[in-house]
């Protein structure tokens, strides 16, 4: 089987609706499926997925293509990696030679892979008995150790460096990616927790003390060429599928919280590895589920982080709930102290983010004092102004009315005045990307090309009757369609998209054409579009001839050109006139 056959087999086996719905929810409307586009800040489902055509298209940002394009853009991987991923998903064997990529960072991933195995091996030797006992006492059994690839750095200061140098990796590279201080290991006598990127590659470590005193409980890998803390979430590579299955994602603060939740069977969980949330992390979260449960630490910094993170997620139109942990405990501590059953009960009864935030606004306020009561009520009204749910607003207003003995109409008017004053920044939905207004010739060109992409008979009709389009790239695309149709048994749009993907100009133009896909074009009105282009072709020829006549000084030749203009306008060619012109062709090829 050659590469092209393999690509077609993988594409054919990867139903685009099944693949995309494994990443995000799709709802069927008519014959197509719709979902929130993951390639821009989409507030409404604007991405259409056609099972018939095996393509997707966003009506807002213009993202479009076949199943390969979607996976490449979503996973941020190249074509070969997407091919391998989809082949594996479909149970199709792909040789490593076919999918091997030339990545300048490959050697760094190799180094981390060796380091990970080195640390794991250390933990499973007699030198790791004390560390393993420590983990067992912390409730981390051998299954969890293996699953999260936990290891151990030894007391010797150059064990890893020497191993890597023997494998021909340079000390400069080992140091560059945060595993050493030149010829000395960075991590010494620590339990090693690997940190993974979104594809599951180890890109860093967090080393924890276990049998010694140190000013640093943890040493974490610094930012390197392959480790960008703000671009990753701990356990994302495993949690994303679990979150889609459970229809919710739990967000915690630290990787130990993830491991602890996993130990009691809760697997749809990721960790920020801190208290802030970046734009890149937000995008990753949006790709898993629209239902997010925040379960950060129960101390003051954790509560503040819930407020900040929740605000960001709500602005992305995600449904945010909060599990507020008592006694300033983190999830790991809570489970160890109170056990699985009480934790699951908490998890199953979260509160809405808005309710949590309104309760949080009381923190640090003495509500026996009038000025602090006033400050709190104003902050609550400010918060309500960002809530779209009128019923929720009304319920909270009545709660404030009862708690502070305030008139409900006063509160309603106050909220309304705050909104009118412009103090409230309402969330703006991104404007749909407007399709450029086309003139009739552009419209006809796009309609003809779209029909050719979807109807084999249209290809034959175009080739026989017109074989011309006004724009160079359009003609290029039409010729590619004709060529492909003659060399393939069946014309499949999804396969054609892959076929031209390496021709950058053509691939971009094809994407533009698909934006104007008109699903109601039939062979009947296809004929009308052909007539429009024939008219264009005729007008261009008349224009050319008139310019030629202006430059001509020979009156006989001018008369012949005038005759030709009349014939072109009539839409016919006179054989006698052509014979008259025959002797002129030698003199002036423009005739």
Coordinates of C-alpha atoms in Angstrom, one line a residue:
X1 CA 0.0 0.0 0.0
X2 CA 1.4 3.4 -1.0
X3 CA 1.2 6.5 1.1
X4 CA -1.8 8.0 -0.8
X5 CA -3.8 4.8 -0.4
X6 CA -3.0 4.7 3.3
X7 CA -4.0 8.3 3.7
X8 CA -7.3 7.6 2.0
X9 CA -7.9 4.5 4.1
X10 CA -7.3 6.4 7.3
X11 CA -9.5 9.3 6.2
X12 CA -12.3 7.0 5.1
X13 CA -12.1 5.1 8.4
X14 CA -12.3 8.4 10.4
X15 CA -15.9 9.6 10.3
X16 CA -15.5 13.3 10.9
X17 CA -18.6 13.5 13.1
X18 CA -17.3 10.8 15.4
X19 CA -13.9 12.3 15.6
X20 CA -15.0 15.9 16.2
X21 CA -17.6 14.8 18.7
X22 CA -14.9 13.1 20.7
X23 CA -13.3 16.5 21.2
X24 CA -16.4 18.7 21.7
X25 CA -20.2 18.3 21.9
X26 CA -22.1 18.3 18.5
X27 CA -25.9 18.7 18.0
X28 CA -27.6 17.5 14.9
X29 CA -29.7 20.2 13.1
X30 CA -31.1 19.0 9.8
X31 CA -28.6 17.0 7.9
X32 CA -25.5 18.6 9.5
X33 CA -24.1 18.8 13.1
X34 CA -23.2 22.0 14.9
X35 CA -20.9 22.8 17.8
X36 CA -18.9 25.6 19.4
X37 CA -15.9 26.3 17.2
X38 CA -12.6 25.6 19.1
X39 CA -10.5 27.9 16.9
X40 CA -11.9 31.2 18.0
X41 CA -13.7 32.7 21.0
X42 CA -17.0 31.3 20.0
X43 CA -20.1 32.1 22.1
X44 CA -22.6 30.3 19.9
X45 CA -22.3 27.1 18.0
X46 CA -21.0 28.4 14.6
X47 CA -19.2 25.3 13.4
X48 CA -21.0 23.1 11.0
X49 CA -19.9 19.5 10.4
X50 CA -21.2 17.7 7.3
X51 CA -21.2 13.9 7.6
X52 CA -22.1 13.6 3.9
X53 CA -19.1 15.6 2.7
X54 CA -16.9 14.7 5.6
X55 CA -15.8 18.3 6.1
X56 CA -16.3 21.0 8.8
X57 CA -16.7 24.7 8.4
X58 CA -17.0 27.6 10.9
X59 CA -19.3 30.4 9.7
X60 CA -17.6 32.9 12.0
X61 CA -13.8 32.5 11.7
X62 CA -13.7 30.6 8.4
X63 CA -11.9 27.5 9.8
X64 CA -12.6 24.6 7.5
X65 CA -11.3 21.3 6.1
X66 CA -11.5 17.6 6.5
X67 CA -10.8 15.4 9.5
X68 CA -7.0 15.8 9.1
X69 CA -7.2 19.6 9.2
X70 CA -9.4 19.5 12.3
X71 CA -7.0 17.2 14.3
X72 CA -3.9 19.1 13.1
X73 CA -5.4 22.5 14.2
X74 CA -6.9 21.2 17.4
X75 CA -4.0 19.1 18.7
X76 CA -1.4 21.6 17.2
X77 CA 0.4 18.8 15.4
X78 CA 1.6 18.2 11.8
X79 CA 0.0 16.1 9.2
X80 CA 2.0 13.0 9.8
X81 CA 1.2 13.1 13.5
X82 CA -2.5 13.6 12.7
X83 CA -2.4 10.7 10.3
X84 CA -0.8 8.5 13.0
X85 CA -3.3 9.5 15.7
X86 CA -6.3 8.9 13.4
X87 CA -4.8 5.6 12.2
X88 CA -4.3 4.4 15.8
X89 CA -7.8 5.5 16.6
X90 CA -9.2 3.4 13.7
X91 CA -7.0 0.4 14.4
X92 CA -4.9 0.9 11.2
X93 CA -1.2 0.0 11.3
X94 CA 1.1 2.8 10.2
X95 CA 4.8 2.3 9.9
X96 CA 7.0 4.6 12.0
X97 CA 9.0 5.6 8.9
X98 CA 5.9 7.2 7.4
X99 CA 5.0 9.3 10.4
X100 CA 8.5 10.2 11.6
X101 CA 8.9 14.0 11.8
X102 CA 11.9 16.2 12.0
X103 CA 11.4 18.2 15.1
X104 CA 14.3 20.3 16.4
X105 CA 13.1 19.5 19.9
X106 CA 13.1 15.7 19.4
X107 CA 16.4 15.3 21.2
X108 CA 15.1 17.1 24.3
X109 CA 12.1 14.8 24.5
X110 CA 14.5 11.9 24.2
X111 CA 16.6 13.2 27.0
X112 CA 13.5 13.6 29.2
X113 CA 12.3 10.1 28.3
X114 CA 15.6 8.6 29.4
X115 CA 15.6 10.7 32.6
X116 CA 12.0 9.5 33.4
X117 CA 13.0 5.9 33.0
X118 CA 16.2 6.4 35.0
X119 CA 14.3 7.9 37.9
X120 CA 11.6 5.1 37.8
X121 CA 14.3 2.5 37.8
X122 CA 16.0 4.1 40.9
X123 CA 12.7 3.9 42.8
X124 CA 12.4 0.2 42.0
X125 CA 15.9 -0.7 43.3
X126 CA 17.0 -1.3 46.9
X127 CA 18.1 2.4 46.9
X128 CA 14.4 3.3 46.5
X129 CA 12.9 1.3 49.4
X130 CA 12.7 4.3 51.8
X131 CA 11.2 6.6 49.2
X132 CA 8.7 3.9 48.1
X133 CA 7.7 3.3 51.8
X134 CA 7.2 7.1 52.1
X135 CA 4.8 7.1 49.1
X136 CA 2.9 4.0 50.4
X137 CA 2.5 5.7 53.8
X138 CA 1.0 8.7 51.9
X139 CA -1.5 6.4 50.2
X140 CA 0.3 6.3 46.9
X141 CA 0.4 2.6 46.0
X142 CA 2.5 0.8 43.3
X143 CA -0.3 1.1 40.7
X144 CA -0.4 4.9 41.1
X145 CA 3.4 5.1 41.1
X146 CA 3.5 3.3 37.8
X147 CA 0.5 5.2 36.3
X148 CA 2.0 8.6 37.0
X149 CA 5.6 7.4 36.3
X150 CA 6.9 8.5 39.7
X151 CA 10.6 8.0 40.3
X152 CA 13.5 8.9 42.5
X153 CA 16.7 10.9 42.1
X154 CA 19.6 9.5 44.1
X155 CA 22.1 11.1 46.4
X156 CA 24.9 10.9 43.9
X157 CA 25.3 14.3 42.2
X158 CA 26.1 13.2 38.6
X159 CA 24.2 9.9 38.0
X160 CA 21.8 11.2 35.4
X161 CA 24.4 13.5 33.7
X162 CA 26.9 10.6 33.3
X163 CA 24.1 8.4 31.8
X164 CA 23.1 10.9 29.3
X165 CA 26.6 11.8 28.3
X166 CA 27.3 8.1 27.7
X167 CA 24.4 8.2 25.3
X168 CA 26.0 11.1 23.4
X169 CA 23.9 14.0 24.7
X170 CA 25.8 17.1 25.4
X171 CA 26.1 18.7 28.9
X172 CA 25.0 21.9 27.3
X173 CA 21.7 20.4 26.2
X174 CA 21.1 18.6 29.5
X175 CA 21.6 21.9 31.3
X176 CA 19.6 23.9 28.8
X177 CA 16.4 21.9 29.4
X178 CA 16.7 22.1 33.2
X179 CA 18.1 18.7 34.3
X180 CA 21.5 19.8 35.5
X181 CA 23.7 22.6 36.6
X182 CA 26.2 21.9 33.8
X183 CA 28.0 18.7 34.9
X184 CA 26.0 18.1 38.1
X185 CA 22.4 16.7 38.4
X186 CA 19.9 19.3 39.4
X187 CA 17.7 16.9 41.3
X188 CA 19.4 15.1 44.2
X189 CA 17.7 12.7 46.7
X190 CA 14.1 13.7 45.8
X191 CA 10.9 11.8 44.8
X192 CA 10.4 12.7 41.1
X193 CA 7.0 13.5 39.7
X194 CA 7.1 13.9 35.8
X195 CA 5.2 16.8 34.3
X196 CA 3.6 16.1 30.9
X197 CA 2.6 18.2 27.9
X198 CA -0.8 17.8 26.2
X199 CA 0.4 14.8 24.1
X200 CA 1.8 13.0 27.2
X201 CA 5.5 13.6 26.6
X202 CA 7.5 14.3 29.8
X203 CA 8.8 17.9 29.6
X204 CA 9.7 18.6 33.2
X205 CA 9.8 17.3 36.8
X206 CA 8.8 18.3 40.3
X207 CA 11.2 16.9 42.8
X208 CA 9.9 16.5 46.4
X209 CA 12.0 16.0 49.6
X210 CA 11.1 12.9 51.7
X211 CA 13.9 12.1 54.1
X212 CA 15.8 15.4 54.6
X213 CA 15.4 19.0 55.6
X214 CA 15.4 21.6 52.9
X215 CA 14.3 25.2 52.3
X216 CA 12.6 24.0 49.2
X217 CA 9.9 21.3 49.7
X218 CA 9.7 21.1 45.9
X219 CA 12.1 21.9 43.1
X220 CA 10.3 22.4 39.8
X221 CA 11.7 22.5 36.3
X222 CA 12.2 26.1 35.1
X223 CA 10.8 27.3 31.8
X224 CA 12.7 25.7 28.9
X225 CA 12.4 25.3 25.2
X226 CA 9.9 22.5 25.7
X227 CA 8.4 23.3 29.2
X228 CA 6.1 26.3 29.2
X229 CA 4.1 26.1 32.5
X230 CA 1.4 28.4 31.2
X231 CA 0.8 26.3 28.1
X232 CA 0.1 23.0 29.9
X233 CA -2.2 21.5 32.6
X234 CA -1.0 18.5 34.7
X235 CA -2.7 15.3 33.6
X236 CA -4.4 17.0 30.6
X237 CA -3.3 14.2 28.2
X238 CA -5.2 11.6 30.3
X239 CA -8.1 13.8 31.6
X240 CA -9.3 15.2 28.3
X241 CA -11.0 11.9 27.2
X242 CA -12.3 11.3 30.7
X243 CA -13.8 14.8 30.9
X244 CA -15.6 14.3 27.6
X245 CA -16.9 11.0 28.8
X246 CA -18.1 12.5 32.2
X247 CA -19.2 15.8 30.5
X248 CA -17.3 17.8 33.1
X249 CA -13.7 18.7 34.0
X250 CA -12.4 19.2 37.6
X251 CA -9.7 21.8 38.0
X252 CA -7.4 21.6 41.1
X253 CA -4.3 23.4 42.1
X254 CA -1.5 20.8 42.5
X255 CA -0.5 17.5 40.9
X256 CA -0.8 15.7 44.3
X257 CA -4.5 16.6 44.3
X258 CA -4.8 15.0 40.8
X259 CA -3.1 11.8 42.0
X260 CA -5.2 11.7 45.1
X261 CA -8.5 12.1 43.2
X262 CA -7.3 9.5 40.7
X263 CA -6.7 7.1 43.6
X264 CA -10.4 7.2 44.5
X265 CA -11.6 6.8 40.9
X266 CA -12.0 10.4 39.9
X267 CA -10.1 10.8 36.6
X268 CA -11.5 13.8 34.8
X269 CA -9.2 16.2 36.7
X270 CA -6.3 18.5 35.8
X271 CA -4.1 20.7 37.8
X272 CA -3.0 24.3 37.2
X273 CA 0.2 23.8 39.1
X274 CA -0.4 27.2 40.7
X275 CA -3.2 29.7 41.2
X276 CA -3.3 31.6 37.9
X277 CA -4.9 30.7 34.6
X278 CA -3.4 31.6 31.2
X279 CA -5.1 32.1 27.9
X280 CA -3.5 28.9 26.6
X281 CA -4.7 26.9 29.6
X282 CA -8.2 28.4 29.2
X283 CA -8.3 27.1 25.6
X284 CA -7.3 23.6 26.7
X285 CA -10.1 23.6 29.3
X286 CA -12.6 24.7 26.7
X287 CA -11.7 21.8 24.5
X288 CA -12.8 19.2 27.1
X289 CA -16.2 20.3 28.4
X290 CA -18.5 23.2 28.9
X291 CA -19.0 22.1 32.6
X292 CA -16.1 23.1 34.9
X293 CA -15.8 22.3 38.6
X294 CA -13.2 24.4 40.4
X295 CA -11.8 22.7 43.5
X296 CA -8.8 24.8 44.5
X297 CA -7.3 25.0 48.0
X298 CA -9.6 26.1 50.8
X299 CA -7.2 28.8 52.2
X300 CA -7.5 32.5 51.3
X301 CA -5.1 32.4 48.3
X302 CA -7.1 29.4 47.0
X303 CA -10.5 31.2 47.4
X304 CA -9.1 34.3 45.7
X305 CA -7.8 32.0 42.9
X306 CA -11.3 30.5 42.5
X307 CA -12.7 34.0 42.0
X308 CA -10.1 35.0 39.4
X309 CA -10.1 31.7 37.5
X310 CA -13.9 31.4 37.6
X311 CA -14.3 34.9 36.2
X312 CA -12.1 34.0 33.2
X313 CA -13.9 30.7 32.5
X314 CA -17.4 32.4 32.8
X315 CA -16.3 35.0 30.3
X316 CA -15.7 32.1 27.9
X317 CA -19.3 31.1 28.4
X318 CA -18.4 28.0 30.4
X319 CA -20.7 26.7 33.2
X320 CA -18.6 27.0 36.3
X321 CA -19.4 25.4 39.7
X322 CA -17.3 25.4 42.8
X323 CA -16.5 22.9 45.5
X324 CA -15.5 25.0 48.6
X325 CA -13.2 22.9 50.8
X326 CA -13.4 23.6 54.6
X327 CA -10.7 24.1 57.1
X328 CA -8.3 25.6 54.5
X329 CA -7.7 22.0 53.2
X330 CA -6.6 21.1 49.7
X331 CA -8.3 18.1 48.0
X332 CA -5.4 15.8 48.9
X333 CA -5.6 16.7 52.6
X334 CA -9.4 16.5 52.6
X335 CA -9.5 13.0 51.2
X336 CA -6.7 11.8 53.6
X337 CA -8.6 13.3 56.5
X338 CA -12.2 12.5 55.7
X339 CA -12.1 9.7 53.2
X340 CA -13.6 9.0 49.8
X341 CA -17.3 9.0 50.7
X342 CA -17.4 12.5 52.2
X343 CA -15.3 13.8 49.4
X344 CA -17.6 12.4 46.7
X345 CA -20.6 13.9 48.5
X346 CA -18.9 17.3 48.3
X347 CA -18.1 16.8 44.7
X348 CA -21.7 15.9 43.8
X349 CA -23.0 19.0 45.5
X350 CA -21.1 22.0 44.2
X351 CA -22.3 25.6 44.3
X352 CA -22.6 27.9 41.3
X353 CA -19.6 30.2 40.8
X354 CA -21.8 33.4 41.2
X355 CA -23.0 32.1 44.6
X356 CA -19.5 31.4 45.7
X357 CA -18.3 34.8 44.6
X358 CA -21.1 36.6 46.4
X359 CA -20.2 34.6 49.6
X360 CA -16.5 35.4 49.1
X361 CA -17.3 39.1 48.9
X362 CA -18.1 38.9 52.6
X363 CA -14.5 37.8 53.4
X364 CA -12.8 40.4 55.6
X365 CA -15.9 42.5 56.1
X366 CA -17.5 43.4 59.3
X367 CA -21.2 43.3 58.3
X368 CA -22.3 44.8 61.6
X369 CA -21.0 48.1 60.2
X370 CA -23.2 50.2 57.9
X371 CA -20.3 51.3 55.6
X372 CA -19.2 47.7 55.1
X373 CA -22.7 46.5 54.5
X374 CA -23.1 49.2 51.8
X375 CA -19.8 48.2 50.3
X376 CA -20.8 44.5 50.2
X377 CA -24.3 45.2 48.6
X378 CA -22.7 47.4 45.9
X379 CA -20.2 44.7 45.1
X380 CA -23.0 42.1 44.9
X381 CA -25.0 44.4 42.5
X382 CA -21.8 44.8 40.4
X383 CA -21.5 41.0 40.3
X384 CA -25.2 40.6 39.3
X385 CA -24.8 43.0 36.4
X386 CA -22.6 40.3 34.8
X387 CA -25.2 37.6 35.1
X388 CA -27.5 37.0 32.2
X389 CA -30.0 34.7 34.1
X390 CA -32.8 37.0 35.2
X391 CA -34.3 34.4 37.6
X392 CA -30.9 34.0 39.3
X393 CA -30.7 37.8 39.6
X394 CA -34.1 38.0 41.2
X395 CA -33.4 35.3 43.7
X396 CA -30.1 37.0 44.8
X397 CA -31.8 40.4 45.1
X398 CA -34.5 38.9 47.3
X399 CA -31.8 37.3 49.4
X400 CA -30.1 40.7 49.8
X401 CA -33.4 42.3 50.6
X402 CA -34.1 39.9 53.4
X403 CA -30.5 39.8 54.8
X404 CA -30.2 43.6 55.0
X405 CA -33.8 44.7 55.2
X406 CA -33.6 46.7 51.9
X407 CA -36.5 47.5 49.6
X408 CA -36.5 45.2 46.6
X409 CA -37.5 48.0 44.2
X410 CA -34.6 50.1 45.4
X411 CA -32.2 47.3 44.7
X412 CA -33.7 46.7 41.2
X413 CA -33.4 50.4 40.4
X414 CA -29.9 50.6 41.7
X415 CA -28.8 47.7 39.6
X416 CA -30.5 49.2 36.5
X417 CA -28.8 52.6 37.1
X418 CA -25.4 50.9 37.5
X419 CA -25.9 49.2 34.1
X420 CA -27.1 52.5 32.4
X421 CA -24.1 54.4 33.8
X422 CA -21.8 52.3 31.9
X423 CA -19.9 51.1 34.9
X424 CA -20.6 47.5 33.9
X425 CA -18.5 46.0 31.1
X426 CA -20.7 43.7 29.3
X427 CA -19.2 40.8 27.6
X428 CA -18.9 41.4 23.8
X429 CA -19.5 38.5 21.5
X430 CA -17.1 38.4 18.7
X431 CA -18.6 39.6 15.5
X432 CA -19.1 37.0 12.9
X433 CA -16.5 37.2 10.2
X434 CA -18.4 38.9 7.4
X435 CA -18.2 37.3 4.0
X436 CA -16.9 39.8 1.5
X437 CA -19.7 41.0 -0.8
X438 CA -19.0 39.4 -4.2
X439 CA -19.8 40.8 -7.6
X440 CA -21.8 38.6 -9.9
X441 CA -18.7 37.2 -11.6
X442 CA -17.0 36.2 -8.3
X443 CA -20.2 34.7 -7.0
X444 CA -20.6 32.7 -10.2
X445 CA -16.9 31.5 -10.0
X446 CA -17.3 30.3 -6.4
X447 CA -20.7 28.7 -7.2
X448 CA -19.2 26.8 -10.2
X449 CA -16.2 25.6 -8.2
X450 CA -18.4 24.5 -5.3
X451 CA -20.6 22.5 -7.6
X452 CA -17.6 20.9 -9.3
X453 CA -16.3 19.9 -5.8
X454 CA -19.6 18.2 -5.1
X455 CA -21.0 17.0 -8.4
X456 CA -19.0 14.9 -11.0
X457 CA -21.4 15.9 -13.8
X458 CA -20.6 19.6 -13.1
X459 CA -16.9 18.8 -13.8
X460 CA -17.7 17.3 -17.2
X461 CA -20.1 20.2 -18.1
X462 CA -17.6 22.8 -17.1
X463 CA -14.8 21.1 -19.1
X464 CA -16.9 20.7 -22.2
X465 CA -18.7 24.0 -22.3
X466 CA -16.6 26.6 -20.5
X467 CA -13.2 25.5 -19.4
X468 CA -12.5 29.0 -18.3
X469 CA -12.8 31.2 -15.1
X470 CA -12.0 34.8 -14.8
X471 CA -9.3 34.5 -12.1
X472 CA -5.9 32.7 -12.4
X473 CA -6.2 30.9 -9.0
X474 CA -9.8 29.9 -9.8
X475 CA -8.6 28.4 -13.1
X476 CA -5.8 26.6 -11.3
X477 CA -8.3 25.1 -8.8
X478 CA -10.7 24.0 -11.6
X479 CA -7.8 22.3 -13.5
X480 CA -6.8 20.5 -10.3
X481 CA -10.4 19.3 -9.8
X482 CA -10.5 18.0 -13.4
X483 CA -7.1 16.3 -13.1
X484 CA -8.1 14.7 -9.8
X485 CA -11.5 13.5 -11.2
X486 CA -9.7 11.8 -14.1
X487 CA -7.2 9.9 -12.0
X488 CA -9.5 8.9 -9.1
X489 CA -12.3 6.3 -9.3
X490 CA -14.5 8.5 -7.1
X491 CA -14.3 12.2 -6.4
X492 CA -14.4 12.6 -2.6
X493 CA -14.1 16.2 -1.4
X494 CA -12.5 15.3 1.9
X495 CA -9.8 13.4 0.0
X496 CA -9.3 16.2 -2.5
X497 CA -8.7 18.6 0.4
X498 CA -5.8 16.4 1.5
X499 CA -4.5 16.1 -2.1
X500 CA -4.0 19.9 -2.5
X501 CA -2.9 20.6 1.1
X502 CA 0.8 20.8 0.1
X503 CA 0.0 23.5 -2.5
X504 CA -0.3 26.5 -0.2
X505 CA -1.8 29.0 -2.6
X506 CA -4.4 26.5 -3.8
X507 CA -5.2 25.2 -0.3
X508 CA -5.9 28.8 0.9
X509 CA -8.1 29.6 -2.1
X510 CA -10.0 26.3 -1.7
X511 CA -10.7 27.3 1.9
X512 CA -12.0 30.6 0.7
X513 CA -14.2 29.0 -1.9
X514 CA -15.7 26.6 0.7
X515 CA -16.7 29.7 2.8
X516 CA -19.2 30.4 0.1
X517 CA -20.4 26.8 -0.3
X518 CA -24.0 27.0 -1.6
X519 CA -25.7 23.7 -0.8
X520 CA -28.8 24.4 -3.0
X521 CA -26.9 24.7 -6.3
X522 CA -28.3 22.3 -8.8
X523 CA -27.4 21.6 -12.4
X524 CA -30.2 23.9 -13.5
X525 CA -28.9 27.0 -11.8
X526 CA -25.4 25.8 -12.4
X527 CA -26.2 26.5 -16.1
X528 CA -27.1 30.1 -15.1
X529 CA -23.7 30.6 -13.4
X530 CA -21.9 29.2 -16.5
X531 CA -23.8 31.8 -18.6
X532 CA -22.6 34.6 -16.3
X533 CA -19.0 33.5 -16.9
X534 CA -19.6 33.2 -20.6
X535 CA -20.9 36.8 -20.5
X536 CA -17.8 37.8 -18.6
X537 CA -15.6 36.1 -21.2
X538 CA -17.5 37.8 -24.0
X539 CA -17.2 41.2 -22.4
X540 CA -13.5 40.8 -21.9
X541 CA -13.0 39.8 -25.5
X542 CA -15.0 42.8 -26.7
X543 CA -12.9 45.1 -24.4
X544 CA -9.7 43.6 -25.9
X545 CA -10.9 44.0 -29.4
X546 CA -11.9 47.7 -28.8
X547 CA -8.5 48.5 -27.4
X548 CA -6.9 46.8 -30.4
X549 CA -9.1 48.8 -32.8
X550 CA -8.1 52.1 -31.1
X551 CA -4.5 51.4 -31.9
X552 CA -5.1 50.2 -35.5
X553 CA -4.6 52.7 -38.3
X554 CA -5.4 50.5 -41.2
X555 CA -9.1 51.1 -42.0
X556 CA -9.6 47.6 -43.6
X557 CA -8.3 45.9 -40.5
X558 CA -10.4 48.2 -38.3
X559 CA -13.5 47.1 -40.2
X560 CA -12.6 43.5 -39.7
X561 CA -12.2 44.0 -36.0
X562 CA -15.5 45.8 -35.9
X563 CA -17.1 42.7 -37.6
X564 CA -15.5 40.4 -35.1
X565 CA -16.9 42.6 -32.2
X566 CA -20.4 42.3 -33.7
X567 CA -20.0 38.5 -34.0
X568 CA -18.8 38.2 -30.4
X569 CA -21.8 40.2 -29.2
X570 CA -24.0 37.8 -31.1
X571 CA -22.3 34.9 -29.4
X572 CA -21.4 33.2 -32.7
X573 CA -18.4 32.9 -35.0
X574 CA -18.8 33.5 -38.7
X575 CA -16.6 31.1 -40.8
X576 CA -16.4 33.5 -43.7
X577 CA -15.2 36.2 -41.4
X578 CA -12.6 33.9 -40.0
X579 CA -11.4 33.1 -43.5
X580 CA -11.0 36.9 -44.2
X581 CA -8.9 37.2 -41.1
X582 CA -6.7 34.2 -41.9
X583 CA -4.2 36.2 -44.0
X584 CA -4.0 38.8 -41.2
X585 CA -2.9 36.3 -38.5
X586 CA 0.5 36.2 -40.0
X587 CA 0.8 40.0 -39.8
X588 CA -0.6 40.5 -36.3
X589 CA -1.1 37.6 -34.0
X590 CA -3.4 39.7 -31.8
X591 CA -6.2 39.2 -34.3

